[in-house]
Amino acid sequence: MSMLSKIWHALLFHPSKGWYNLPKTPSSGANPPGEGPFGAMSAKGKQWANEVTYGGRHATPRFYVGVGIILGAITLVEVWLFNVQSLGAFFVPILLILSAVKFVMVVGLFMHLRFDPKGFSFVFGAGMALGLAVFVSLLTLFFKLNG
Amino acid sequence: MWAFLASDVMFFGSLISAYLIYRNQSLSGPYPNEIIDVPVTSISTFVLLMSSLAMVLALYYVKEGNARLGRIWILGTAFLGSVFLSFQVFEFNEFAHHGLTPRTNLFGTTFFTLTGFHGAHVTLGVAWLLMTALVATGNGREKVGLGLSIAGFYAGAVGVLGAFFDSIPPLEGAPGLVIFLAGIALLLAGMYNLMTSSKQEKVTLNGLDLEIAGLYWHFVDIVWIVIFTVVYLIAANDGPPPGVLPHGG
């Protein structure tokens, strides 16, 4: 090696020599799967969500009735929140979040989009995204024009 | 059907954004805070949610091969959808009595356009479900019986709305009562035909057809979820714009 390349290597390269060993298994690597802010909870959470939305089995009437009860309960909570005076600025975001939860439950479970081919999700999602874009653009344009 | 639903999302998205753009812009009343009745609309929202549940149960039973139970749940879905429509008719009539029509002010125009188009979607859905149930019915006598029962039910509902709730002006009082009684008679005739039919033909329902009808029905439900939140919960306390006194003073 020439003098320059020796200097280059000395400055920039670190031979391993035990300083850093390549991991033998994924879990012993620097970023093992499931490691994150919630640790292995994210993987367990996904597994739980899969099980509770009946995984690969066919949904039973009991499951659907359970979802219906949850939807009704969320509606009751929304109407109760309507009469709560102290929510202030949190009123609209909370209602929007509850409605979004109901929306996702009906679309994902009753319309079983969650279990259908991903192409359907893309088609519906594209329409939703366009609709939302029109919605946001109209509101922004109107409020910009009117101050 | 998913592509159609995506296009319908854009349609309702533009109507909802038009409602929100014209919020608090009406120069004269009635205003939402004077007229919107959240408790009554909450009941109709719950009814529509339960109709979605009935729809998914109908699809479950049809896919399991139990077409008879499937047909019962389809009729249940259509019934709950019709109850929702009755609430809408009652509400529109109440608003009209208080002076709110599509021509009154911006709130009236946007509100009736949005909820009117939604109601039209629900009506089409109910008609679709009833046709599905009728087509799936077995022999002629059973079909006649079901048809008479459906006609009787709707005649009765129209009569009740006209005679007892004054929601259909031409039918207030005696005319509504006559139609109600005619509806009862048709319903009884239909039930008699249903109960005395031979039921020998196997009832069949196409799962895919019902699935598509179900997608449409659930979509109508999720649109109402958004409308109820935006129009009845978030915007229910809207009044006149700043600088305008209530009642256009």
mmCIF file of C-alpha atoms in Angstrom:
data_model
loop_
_atom_site.group_PDB
_atom_site.id
_atom_site.type_symbol
_atom_site.label_atom_id
_atom_site.label_comp_id
_atom_site.label_asym_id
_atom_site.label_seq_id
_atom_site.Cartn_x
_atom_site.Cartn_y
_atom_site.Cartn_z
ATOM 1 C CA MET A 1 0.000 0.000 0.000
ATOM 2 C CA SER A 2 1.247 3.495 -0.760
ATOM 3 C CA MET A 3 1.875 6.013 1.999
ATOM 4 C CA LEU A 4 -1.273 7.981 1.114
ATOM 5 C CA SER A 5 -3.542 4.981 1.137
ATOM 6 C CA LYS A 6 -2.013 3.915 4.475
ATOM 7 C CA ILE A 7 -2.840 7.328 5.910
ATOM 8 C CA TRP A 8 -6.322 7.186 4.368
ATOM 9 C CA HIS A 9 -6.973 3.786 5.900
ATOM 10 C CA ALA A 10 -5.580 4.812 9.265
ATOM 11 C CA LEU A 11 -7.832 7.842 9.428
ATOM 12 C CA LEU A 12 -11.048 6.403 8.109
ATOM 13 C CA PHE A 13 -11.130 2.638 8.481
ATOM 14 C CA HIS A 14 -11.484 0.531 11.565
ATOM 15 C CA PRO A 15 -10.528 -3.099 11.214
ATOM 16 C CA SER A 16 -12.943 -5.302 13.241
ATOM 17 C CA LYS A 17 -10.492 -7.188 15.441
ATOM 18 C CA GLY A 18 -13.332 -7.863 17.864
ATOM 19 C CA TRP A 19 -14.454 -4.257 18.196
ATOM 20 C CA TYR A 20 -17.686 -4.985 16.341
ATOM 21 C CA ASN A 21 -18.931 -8.504 15.686
ATOM 22 C CA LEU A 22 -21.560 -9.259 13.123
ATOM 23 C CA PRO A 23 -24.638 -10.629 14.958
ATOM 24 C CA LYS A 24 -25.193 -14.358 14.643
ATOM 25 C CA THR A 25 -28.999 -14.057 15.036
ATOM 26 C CA PRO A 26 -31.388 -11.171 14.241
ATOM 27 C CA SER A 27 -32.280 -10.762 17.908
ATOM 28 C CA SER A 28 -28.655 -10.218 18.911
ATOM 29 C CA GLY A 29 -28.130 -7.533 16.272
ATOM 30 C CA ALA A 30 -28.029 -3.798 16.891
ATOM 31 C CA ASN A 31 -31.688 -3.361 15.937
ATOM 32 C CA PRO A 32 -33.455 -6.625 16.702
ATOM 33 C CA PRO A 33 -37.052 -6.960 15.498
ATOM 34 C CA GLY A 34 -39.624 -5.748 17.988
ATOM 35 C CA GLU A 35 -37.238 -3.267 19.557
ATOM 36 C CA GLY A 36 -38.593 0.239 19.606
ATOM 37 C CA PRO A 37 -40.308 2.674 21.957
ATOM 38 C CA PHE A 38 -42.769 -0.042 22.939
ATOM 39 C CA GLY A 39 -40.350 -2.969 22.798
ATOM 40 C CA ALA A 40 -41.961 -6.256 21.865
ATOM 41 C CA MET A 41 -45.391 -4.776 22.614
ATOM 42 C CA SER A 42 -45.787 -3.676 18.991
ATOM 43 C CA ALA A 43 -45.401 -7.246 17.716
ATOM 44 C CA LYS A 44 -47.646 -8.570 20.517
ATOM 45 C CA GLY A 45 -50.137 -5.784 19.814
ATOM 46 C CA LYS A 46 -50.293 -6.734 16.142
ATOM 47 C CA GLN A 47 -50.782 -10.366 17.092
ATOM 48 C CA TRP A 48 -53.574 -9.410 19.521
ATOM 49 C CA ALA A 49 -55.292 -7.241 16.885
ATOM 50 C CA ASN A 50 -55.109 -10.125 14.443
ATOM 51 C CA GLU A 51 -56.589 -12.567 16.980
ATOM 52 C CA VAL A 52 -59.357 -10.265 18.160
ATOM 53 C CA THR A 53 -60.438 -9.513 14.596
ATOM 54 C CA TYR A 54 -60.685 -13.291 14.282
ATOM 55 C CA GLY A 55 -57.436 -13.857 12.385
ATOM 56 C CA GLY A 56 -57.917 -16.532 9.753
ATOM 57 C CA ARG A 57 -61.159 -17.925 11.143
ATOM 58 C CA HIS A 58 -64.568 -16.843 9.912
ATOM 59 C CA ALA A 59 -66.307 -14.214 12.040
ATOM 60 C CA THR A 60 -69.256 -15.404 14.067
ATOM 61 C CA PRO A 61 -72.517 -13.545 14.751
ATOM 62 C CA ARG A 62 -71.273 -13.040 18.307
ATOM 63 C CA PHE A 63 -68.269 -11.120 16.981
ATOM 64 C CA TYR A 64 -70.458 -8.929 14.798
ATOM 65 C CA VAL A 65 -72.877 -8.246 17.653
ATOM 66 C CA GLY A 66 -69.905 -7.309 19.826
ATOM 67 C CA VAL A 67 -68.734 -4.830 17.214
ATOM 68 C CA GLY A 68 -72.282 -3.451 16.975
ATOM 69 C CA ILE A 69 -72.396 -2.974 20.754
ATOM 70 C CA ILE A 70 -69.084 -1.128 20.666
ATOM 71 C CA LEU A 71 -70.365 1.137 17.868
ATOM 72 C CA GLY A 72 -73.512 1.898 19.845
ATOM 73 C CA ALA A 73 -71.488 2.619 22.959
ATOM 74 C CA ILE A 74 -69.245 5.047 21.072
ATOM 75 C CA THR A 75 -72.365 6.829 19.742
ATOM 76 C CA LEU A 76 -73.683 7.132 23.315
ATOM 77 C CA VAL A 77 -70.355 8.584 24.444
ATOM 78 C CA GLU A 78 -70.470 11.123 21.590
ATOM 79 C CA VAL A 79 -73.961 12.269 22.559
ATOM 80 C CA TRP A 80 -72.920 12.483 26.225
ATOM 81 C CA LEU A 81 -69.852 14.544 25.283
ATOM 82 C CA PHE A 82 -72.143 16.911 23.352
ATOM 83 C CA ASN A 83 -73.719 17.879 26.660
ATOM 84 C CA VAL A 84 -70.440 18.272 28.555
ATOM 85 C CA GLN A 85 -69.724 21.993 28.763
ATOM 86 C CA SER A 86 -66.156 21.876 30.051
ATOM 87 C CA LEU A 87 -64.472 20.243 27.050
ATOM 88 C CA GLY A 88 -63.743 23.554 25.338
ATOM 89 C CA ALA A 89 -61.310 23.242 22.451
ATOM 90 C CA PHE A 90 -61.006 19.461 22.955
ATOM 91 C CA PHE A 91 -64.632 18.891 21.938
ATOM 92 C CA VAL A 92 -64.122 18.803 18.153
ATOM 93 C CA PRO A 93 -60.903 16.709 18.120
ATOM 94 C CA ILE A 94 -62.391 14.133 20.509
ATOM 95 C CA LEU A 95 -65.558 13.819 18.417
ATOM 96 C CA LEU A 96 -63.544 13.515 15.224
ATOM 97 C CA ILE A 97 -61.380 10.786 16.757
ATOM 98 C CA LEU A 98 -64.438 8.840 17.965
ATOM 99 C CA SER A 99 -66.055 9.141 14.535
ATOM 100 C CA ALA A 100 -62.844 7.997 12.879
ATOM 101 C CA VAL A 101 -62.795 4.939 15.156
ATOM 102 C CA LYS A 102 -66.392 4.106 14.177
ATOM 103 C CA PHE A 103 -65.561 4.697 10.513
ATOM 104 C CA VAL A 104 -62.554 2.355 10.625
ATOM 105 C CA MET A 105 -64.516 -0.322 12.493
ATOM 106 C CA VAL A 106 -67.364 -0.328 9.975
ATOM 107 C CA VAL A 107 -65.066 -0.200 6.947
ATOM 108 C CA GLY A 108 -62.567 -2.709 8.280
ATOM 109 C CA LEU A 109 -64.851 -5.208 10.008
ATOM 110 C CA PHE A 110 -68.381 -4.878 8.593
ATOM 111 C CA MET A 111 -67.192 -4.206 5.047
ATOM 112 C CA HIS A 112 -64.296 -6.620 5.846
ATOM 113 C CA LEU A 113 -61.817 -4.463 3.976
ATOM 114 C CA ARG A 114 -59.193 -5.610 6.465
ATOM 115 C CA PHE A 115 -59.523 -9.159 5.178
ATOM 116 C CA ASP A 116 -59.974 -8.442 1.499
ATOM 117 C CA PRO A 117 -57.196 -8.111 -1.090
ATOM 118 C CA LYS A 118 -55.122 -4.980 -0.621
ATOM 119 C CA GLY A 119 -56.218 -3.706 -4.047
ATOM 120 C CA PHE A 120 -59.671 -2.878 -2.644
ATOM 121 C CA SER A 121 -58.085 -0.873 0.157
ATOM 122 C CA PHE A 122 -56.055 1.010 -2.411
ATOM 123 C CA VAL A 123 -59.111 1.796 -4.563
ATOM 124 C CA PHE A 124 -61.177 3.001 -1.603
ATOM 125 C CA GLY A 125 -58.230 4.770 -0.015
ATOM 126 C CA ALA A 126 -57.452 6.631 -3.227
ATOM 127 C CA GLY A 127 -61.026 7.902 -3.377
ATOM 128 C CA MET A 128 -60.886 8.881 0.288
ATOM 129 C CA ALA A 129 -57.571 10.673 -0.209
ATOM 130 C CA LEU A 130 -58.949 12.587 -3.201
ATOM 131 C CA GLY A 131 -62.103 13.459 -1.297
ATOM 132 C CA LEU A 132 -60.082 14.674 1.669
ATOM 133 C CA ALA A 133 -57.820 16.678 -0.638
ATOM 134 C CA VAL A 134 -60.861 18.379 -2.196
ATOM 135 C CA PHE A 135 -62.279 18.983 1.291
ATOM 136 C CA VAL A 136 -59.092 20.546 2.642
ATOM 137 C CA SER A 137 -58.491 22.569 -0.530
ATOM 138 C CA LEU A 138 -62.016 23.997 -0.521
ATOM 139 C CA LEU A 139 -61.852 24.960 3.135
ATOM 140 C CA THR A 140 -58.393 26.481 2.769
ATOM 141 C CA LEU A 141 -59.355 28.399 -0.368
ATOM 142 C CA PHE A 142 -62.551 29.710 1.151
ATOM 143 C CA PHE A 143 -60.976 30.878 4.371
ATOM 144 C CA LYS A 144 -58.014 32.405 2.517
ATOM 145 C CA LEU A 145 -60.300 34.358 0.202
ATOM 146 C CA ASN A 146 -62.511 35.522 3.020
ATOM 147 C CA GLY A 147 -59.787 36.303 5.536
ATOM 148 C CA MET B 1 -68.438 -1.589 -6.117
ATOM 149 C CA TRP B 2 -65.375 -0.322 -4.268
ATOM 150 C CA ALA B 3 -64.618 2.031 -7.169
ATOM 151 C CA PHE B 4 -68.196 3.339 -7.043
ATOM 152 C CA LEU B 5 -67.923 3.822 -3.280
ATOM 153 C CA ALA B 6 -64.680 5.735 -3.759
ATOM 154 C CA SER B 7 -66.464 8.077 -6.179
ATOM 155 C CA ASP B 8 -69.375 8.457 -3.770
ATOM 156 C CA VAL B 9 -66.909 9.395 -1.016
ATOM 157 C CA MET B 10 -65.761 12.289 -3.189
ATOM 158 C CA PHE B 11 -69.385 13.266 -3.818
ATOM 159 C CA PHE B 12 -70.301 13.395 -0.139
ATOM 160 C CA GLY B 13 -66.942 14.955 0.713
ATOM 161 C CA SER B 14 -67.756 17.911 -1.509
ATOM 162 C CA LEU B 15 -71.267 18.262 -0.030
ATOM 163 C CA ILE B 16 -69.921 18.144 3.528
ATOM 164 C CA SER B 17 -67.238 20.698 2.705
ATOM 165 C CA ALA B 18 -69.918 22.956 1.168
ATOM 166 C CA TYR B 19 -71.873 22.708 4.443
ATOM 167 C CA LEU B 20 -68.791 23.573 6.465
ATOM 168 C CA ILE B 21 -67.834 26.460 4.182
ATOM 169 C CA TYR B 22 -71.261 28.054 4.633
ATOM 170 C CA ARG B 23 -71.357 27.509 8.394
ATOM 171 C CA ASN B 24 -72.328 30.669 10.284
ATOM 172 C CA GLN B 25 -72.919 32.505 6.994
ATOM 173 C CA SER B 26 -76.738 32.591 6.994
ATOM 174 C CA LEU B 27 -78.053 36.122 7.231
ATOM 175 C CA SER B 28 -81.459 35.065 8.516
ATOM 176 C CA GLY B 29 -82.809 32.249 10.627
ATOM 177 C CA PRO B 30 -83.741 29.672 11.602
ATOM 178 C CA TYR B 31 -80.255 28.772 12.753
ATOM 179 C CA PRO B 32 -78.953 25.354 13.824
ATOM 180 C CA ASN B 33 -78.974 26.240 17.524
ATOM 181 C CA GLU B 34 -82.723 26.970 17.280
ATOM 182 C CA ILE B 35 -83.766 23.906 15.380
ATOM 183 C CA ILE B 36 -81.419 20.898 15.561
ATOM 184 C CA ASP B 37 -82.651 18.169 17.911
ATOM 185 C CA VAL B 38 -79.701 15.984 18.864
ATOM 186 C CA PRO B 39 -81.522 13.402 21.048
ATOM 187 C CA VAL B 40 -83.974 12.444 18.279
ATOM 188 C CA THR B 41 -81.222 12.235 15.677
ATOM 189 C CA SER B 42 -79.113 10.134 18.050
ATOM 190 C CA ILE B 43 -81.877 7.551 18.047
ATOM 191 C CA SER B 44 -81.993 7.485 14.251
ATOM 192 C CA THR B 45 -78.182 7.194 14.155
ATOM 193 C CA PHE B 46 -78.365 4.209 16.496
ATOM 194 C CA VAL B 47 -81.081 2.654 14.309
ATOM 195 C CA LEU B 48 -78.910 3.001 11.213
ATOM 196 C CA LEU B 49 -75.918 1.486 13.027
ATOM 197 C CA MET B 50 -78.053 -1.489 14.029
ATOM 198 C CA SER B 51 -79.216 -1.847 10.431
ATOM 199 C CA SER B 52 -75.547 -2.213 9.476
ATOM 200 C CA LEU B 53 -75.277 -5.010 12.040
ATOM 201 C CA ALA B 54 -78.392 -6.676 10.610
ATOM 202 C CA MET B 55 -76.880 -6.467 7.132
ATOM 203 C CA VAL B 56 -73.668 -8.181 8.161
ATOM 204 C CA LEU B 57 -75.634 -10.912 9.948
ATOM 205 C CA ALA B 58 -77.735 -11.437 6.793
ATOM 206 C CA LEU B 59 -74.557 -11.896 4.774
ATOM 207 C CA TYR B 60 -73.179 -14.302 7.368
ATOM 208 C CA TYR B 61 -76.254 -16.525 7.254
ATOM 209 C CA VAL B 62 -76.422 -16.490 3.455
ATOM 210 C CA LYS B 63 -72.761 -17.512 3.224
ATOM 211 C CA GLU B 64 -73.456 -20.264 5.760
ATOM 212 C CA GLY B 65 -76.161 -21.552 3.418
ATOM 213 C CA ASN B 66 -79.101 -20.560 5.627
ATOM 214 C CA ALA B 67 -80.963 -18.483 3.051
ATOM 215 C CA ARG B 68 -84.172 -18.310 5.105
ATOM 216 C CA LEU B 69 -82.461 -16.643 8.093
ATOM 217 C CA GLY B 70 -80.518 -14.522 5.630
ATOM 218 C CA ARG B 71 -83.755 -13.293 4.092
ATOM 219 C CA ILE B 72 -85.166 -12.496 7.536
ATOM 220 C CA TRP B 73 -82.123 -10.381 8.370
ATOM 221 C CA ILE B 74 -82.306 -8.655 4.955
ATOM 222 C CA LEU B 75 -85.891 -7.700 5.733
ATOM 223 C CA GLY B 76 -84.745 -6.588 9.174
ATOM 224 C CA THR B 77 -82.120 -4.354 7.589
ATOM 225 C CA ALA B 78 -84.722 -2.862 5.234
ATOM 226 C CA PHE B 79 -87.072 -2.333 8.187
ATOM 227 C CA LEU B 80 -84.441 -0.496 10.234
ATOM 228 C CA GLY B 81 -83.494 1.574 7.196
ATOM 229 C CA SER B 82 -87.147 2.496 6.761
ATOM 230 C CA VAL B 83 -87.353 3.515 10.431
ATOM 231 C CA PHE B 84 -84.375 5.800 9.824
ATOM 232 C CA LEU B 85 -86.122 7.292 6.792
ATOM 233 C CA SER B 86 -89.241 7.872 8.893
ATOM 234 C CA PHE B 87 -87.145 9.815 11.381
ATOM 235 C CA GLN B 88 -85.775 11.873 8.479
ATOM 236 C CA VAL B 89 -89.254 12.604 7.117
ATOM 237 C CA PHE B 90 -90.413 13.615 10.597
ATOM 238 C CA GLU B 91 -87.360 15.855 11.084
ATOM 239 C CA PHE B 92 -87.656 17.528 7.661
ATOM 240 C CA ASN B 93 -91.296 18.237 8.324
ATOM 241 C CA GLU B 94 -90.535 19.677 11.768
ATOM 242 C CA PHE B 95 -87.915 21.941 10.223
ATOM 243 C CA ALA B 96 -90.399 23.045 7.554
ATOM 244 C CA HIS B 97 -92.924 23.888 10.277
ATOM 245 C CA HIS B 98 -90.261 26.060 11.924
ATOM 246 C CA GLY B 99 -89.660 27.870 8.641
ATOM 247 C CA LEU B 100 -86.519 26.097 7.402
ATOM 248 C CA THR B 101 -86.639 24.972 3.769
ATOM 249 C CA PRO B 102 -83.898 24.633 1.125
ATOM 250 C CA ARG B 103 -84.733 28.196 0.004
ATOM 251 C CA THR B 104 -84.735 29.875 3.417
ATOM 252 C CA ASN B 105 -81.046 30.457 3.991
ATOM 253 C CA LEU B 106 -77.584 28.963 3.405
ATOM 254 C CA PHE B 107 -78.000 26.592 6.329
ATOM 255 C CA GLY B 108 -81.264 25.283 4.862
ATOM 256 C CA THR B 109 -79.786 24.814 1.397
ATOM 257 C CA THR B 110 -76.658 22.997 2.502
ATOM 258 C CA PHE B 111 -78.397 20.968 5.199
ATOM 259 C CA PHE B 112 -81.224 19.722 2.999
ATOM 260 C CA THR B 113 -78.885 19.033 0.064
ATOM 261 C CA LEU B 114 -76.554 16.971 2.220
ATOM 262 C CA THR B 115 -79.114 15.051 4.251
ATOM 263 C CA GLY B 116 -81.512 14.818 1.308
ATOM 264 C CA PHE B 117 -78.931 13.124 -0.888
ATOM 265 C CA HIS B 118 -78.062 10.802 1.965
ATOM 266 C CA GLY B 119 -81.748 9.987 2.441
ATOM 267 C CA ALA B 120 -82.026 9.267 -1.273
ATOM 268 C CA HIS B 121 -79.119 6.841 -0.964
ATOM 269 C CA VAL B 122 -80.843 5.109 1.969
ATOM 270 C CA THR B 123 -84.094 4.882 0.000
ATOM 271 C CA LEU B 124 -82.330 3.255 -2.928
ATOM 272 C CA GLY B 125 -80.635 0.867 -0.534
ATOM 273 C CA VAL B 126 -83.946 -0.120 1.066
ATOM 274 C CA ALA B 127 -85.484 -0.707 -2.365
ATOM 275 C CA TRP B 128 -82.452 -2.816 -3.362
ATOM 276 C CA LEU B 129 -82.729 -4.941 -0.218
ATOM 277 C CA LEU B 130 -86.457 -5.476 -0.654
ATOM 278 C CA MET B 131 -85.946 -6.535 -4.280
ATOM 279 C CA THR B 132 -83.233 -8.949 -3.146
ATOM 280 C CA ALA B 133 -85.565 -10.468 -0.557
ATOM 281 C CA LEU B 134 -88.428 -10.721 -3.052
ATOM 282 C CA VAL B 135 -86.274 -12.286 -5.765
ATOM 283 C CA ALA B 136 -85.009 -14.854 -3.291
ATOM 284 C CA THR B 137 -88.489 -15.877 -2.240
ATOM 285 C CA GLY B 138 -89.643 -19.300 -3.300
ATOM 286 C CA ASN B 139 -93.012 -20.160 -4.783
ATOM 287 C CA GLY B 140 -95.584 -17.713 -6.184
ATOM 288 C CA ARG B 141 -97.843 -17.653 -3.143
ATOM 289 C CA GLU B 142 -94.949 -16.866 -0.822
ATOM 290 C CA LYS B 143 -93.754 -14.148 -3.170
ATOM 291 C CA VAL B 144 -97.236 -12.620 -3.276
ATOM 292 C CA GLY B 145 -97.452 -12.842 0.496
ATOM 293 C CA LEU B 146 -94.104 -11.131 0.999
ATOM 294 C CA GLY B 147 -94.973 -8.444 -1.572
ATOM 295 C CA LEU B 148 -98.298 -7.719 0.110
ATOM 296 C CA SER B 149 -96.645 -7.606 3.546
ATOM 297 C CA ILE B 150 -94.036 -5.121 2.320
ATOM 298 C CA ALA B 151 -96.684 -2.956 0.616
ATOM 299 C CA GLY B 152 -98.820 -3.106 3.740
ATOM 300 C CA PHE B 153 -95.907 -2.163 5.994
ATOM 301 C CA TYR B 154 -95.042 0.915 3.951
ATOM 302 C CA ALA B 155 -98.651 1.977 3.556
ATOM 303 C CA GLY B 156 -99.004 1.683 7.320
ATOM 304 C CA ALA B 157 -95.813 3.680 7.910
ATOM 305 C CA VAL B 158 -96.921 6.435 5.536
ATOM 306 C CA GLY B 159 -100.333 6.481 7.237
ATOM 307 C CA VAL B 160 -98.763 6.739 10.715
ATOM 308 C CA LEU B 161 -96.468 9.555 9.632
ATOM 309 C CA GLY B 162 -99.368 11.428 8.067
ATOM 310 C CA ALA B 163 -102.134 10.815 10.587
ATOM 311 C CA PHE B 164 -100.281 10.756 13.923
ATOM 312 C CA PHE B 165 -97.147 12.834 13.339
ATOM 313 C CA ASP B 166 -98.518 15.281 10.730
ATOM 314 C CA SER B 167 -95.333 14.774 8.722
ATOM 315 C CA ILE B 168 -96.991 14.405 5.316
ATOM 316 C CA PRO B 169 -99.313 17.402 4.823
ATOM 317 C CA PRO B 170 -101.767 15.842 2.312
ATOM 318 C CA LEU B 171 -102.297 12.899 4.656
ATOM 319 C CA GLU B 172 -102.950 14.716 7.926
ATOM 320 C CA GLY B 173 -105.996 13.436 9.730
ATOM 321 C CA ALA B 174 -108.534 11.134 8.059
ATOM 322 C CA PRO B 175 -106.665 10.358 4.782
ATOM 323 C CA GLY B 176 -103.652 9.196 6.757
ATOM 324 C CA LEU B 177 -105.840 7.034 8.949
ATOM 325 C CA VAL B 178 -107.440 5.408 5.891
ATOM 326 C CA ILE B 179 -104.034 4.616 4.408
ATOM 327 C CA PHE B 180 -102.861 3.276 7.772
ATOM 328 C CA LEU B 181 -105.833 0.929 7.994
ATOM 329 C CA ALA B 182 -105.367 -0.152 4.359
ATOM 330 C CA GLY B 183 -101.755 -0.890 5.186
ATOM 331 C CA ILE B 184 -102.790 -3.042 8.130
ATOM 332 C CA ALA B 185 -105.189 -4.962 5.894
ATOM 333 C CA LEU B 186 -102.508 -5.535 3.247
ATOM 334 C CA LEU B 187 -100.043 -6.654 5.907
ATOM 335 C CA LEU B 188 -102.540 -9.159 7.326
ATOM 336 C CA ALA B 189 -103.296 -10.489 3.840
ATOM 337 C CA GLY B 190 -99.608 -10.836 3.154
ATOM 338 C CA MET B 191 -98.953 -12.639 6.439
ATOM 339 C CA TYR B 192 -101.825 -15.009 5.708
ATOM 340 C CA ASN B 193 -100.359 -15.859 2.292
ATOM 341 C CA LEU B 194 -96.925 -16.370 3.800
ATOM 342 C CA MET B 195 -98.211 -18.671 6.507
ATOM 343 C CA THR B 196 -100.364 -20.787 4.199
ATOM 344 C CA SER B 197 -97.840 -21.174 1.366
ATOM 345 C CA SER B 198 -96.384 -24.611 0.796
ATOM 346 C CA LYS B 199 -92.719 -23.524 1.188
ATOM 347 C CA GLN B 200 -91.635 -26.477 -0.901
ATOM 348 C CA GLU B 201 -89.204 -24.583 -3.097
ATOM 349 C CA LYS B 202 -85.721 -24.152 -1.701
ATOM 350 C CA VAL B 203 -84.924 -20.512 -1.092
ATOM 351 C CA THR B 204 -81.598 -19.429 -2.577
ATOM 352 C CA LEU B 205 -79.634 -16.227 -2.306
ATOM 353 C CA ASN B 206 -76.472 -15.316 -4.177
ATOM 354 C CA GLY B 207 -73.779 -14.471 -1.623
ATOM 355 C CA LEU B 208 -71.889 -12.172 -3.981
ATOM 356 C CA ASP B 209 -74.996 -10.134 -4.840
ATOM 357 C CA LEU B 210 -75.751 -9.705 -1.172
ATOM 358 C CA GLU B 211 -72.150 -8.797 -0.408
ATOM 359 C CA ILE B 212 -72.288 -5.971 -2.948
ATOM 360 C CA ALA B 213 -75.600 -4.764 -1.517
ATOM 361 C CA GLY B 214 -74.005 -4.954 1.922
ATOM 362 C CA LEU B 215 -71.044 -2.815 0.856
ATOM 363 C CA TYR B 216 -73.440 -0.141 -0.405
ATOM 364 C CA TRP B 217 -75.456 -0.250 2.818
ATOM 365 C CA HIS B 218 -72.411 -0.005 5.081
ATOM 366 C CA PHE B 219 -71.154 2.916 3.009
ATOM 367 C CA VAL B 220 -74.441 4.729 3.538
ATOM 368 C CA ASP B 221 -73.989 4.099 7.255
ATOM 369 C CA ILE B 222 -70.453 5.483 7.407
ATOM 370 C CA VAL B 223 -71.529 8.597 5.504
ATOM 371 C CA TRP B 224 -74.201 9.156 8.161
ATOM 372 C CA ILE B 225 -71.577 8.663 10.909
ATOM 373 C CA VAL B 226 -69.664 11.595 9.406
ATOM 374 C CA ILE B 227 -72.786 13.720 8.792
ATOM 375 C CA PHE B 228 -74.082 13.151 12.333
ATOM 376 C CA THR B 229 -70.755 14.192 13.846
ATOM 377 C CA VAL B 230 -70.244 17.243 11.645
ATOM 378 C CA VAL B 231 -73.792 18.588 11.303
ATOM 379 C CA TYR B 232 -75.507 17.493 14.511
ATOM 380 C CA LEU B 233 -72.720 17.438 17.076
ATOM 381 C CA ILE B 234 -70.028 19.871 15.982
ATOM 382 C CA ALA B 235 -72.156 22.458 14.172
ATOM 383 C CA ALA B 236 -75.361 22.126 16.206
ATOM 384 C CA ASN B 237 -74.746 25.283 18.249
ATOM 385 C CA ASP B 238 -74.082 27.537 15.259
ATOM 386 C CA GLY B 239 -75.957 30.814 15.185
ATOM 387 C CA PRO B 240 -75.973 33.975 13.092
ATOM 388 C CA PRO B 241 -72.678 35.373 11.753
ATOM 389 C CA PRO B 242 -71.010 38.160 13.777
ATOM 390 C CA GLY B 243 -72.770 41.478 13.355
ATOM 391 C CA VAL B 244 -76.124 39.952 12.425
ATOM 392 C CA LEU B 245 -78.852 39.811 15.018
ATOM 393 C CA PRO B 246 -80.903 36.627 15.313
ATOM 394 C CA HIS B 247 -84.079 36.574 13.225
ATOM 395 C CA GLY B 248 -82.474 38.850 10.605
ATOM 396 C CA GLY B 249 -82.880 41.978 12.727
#
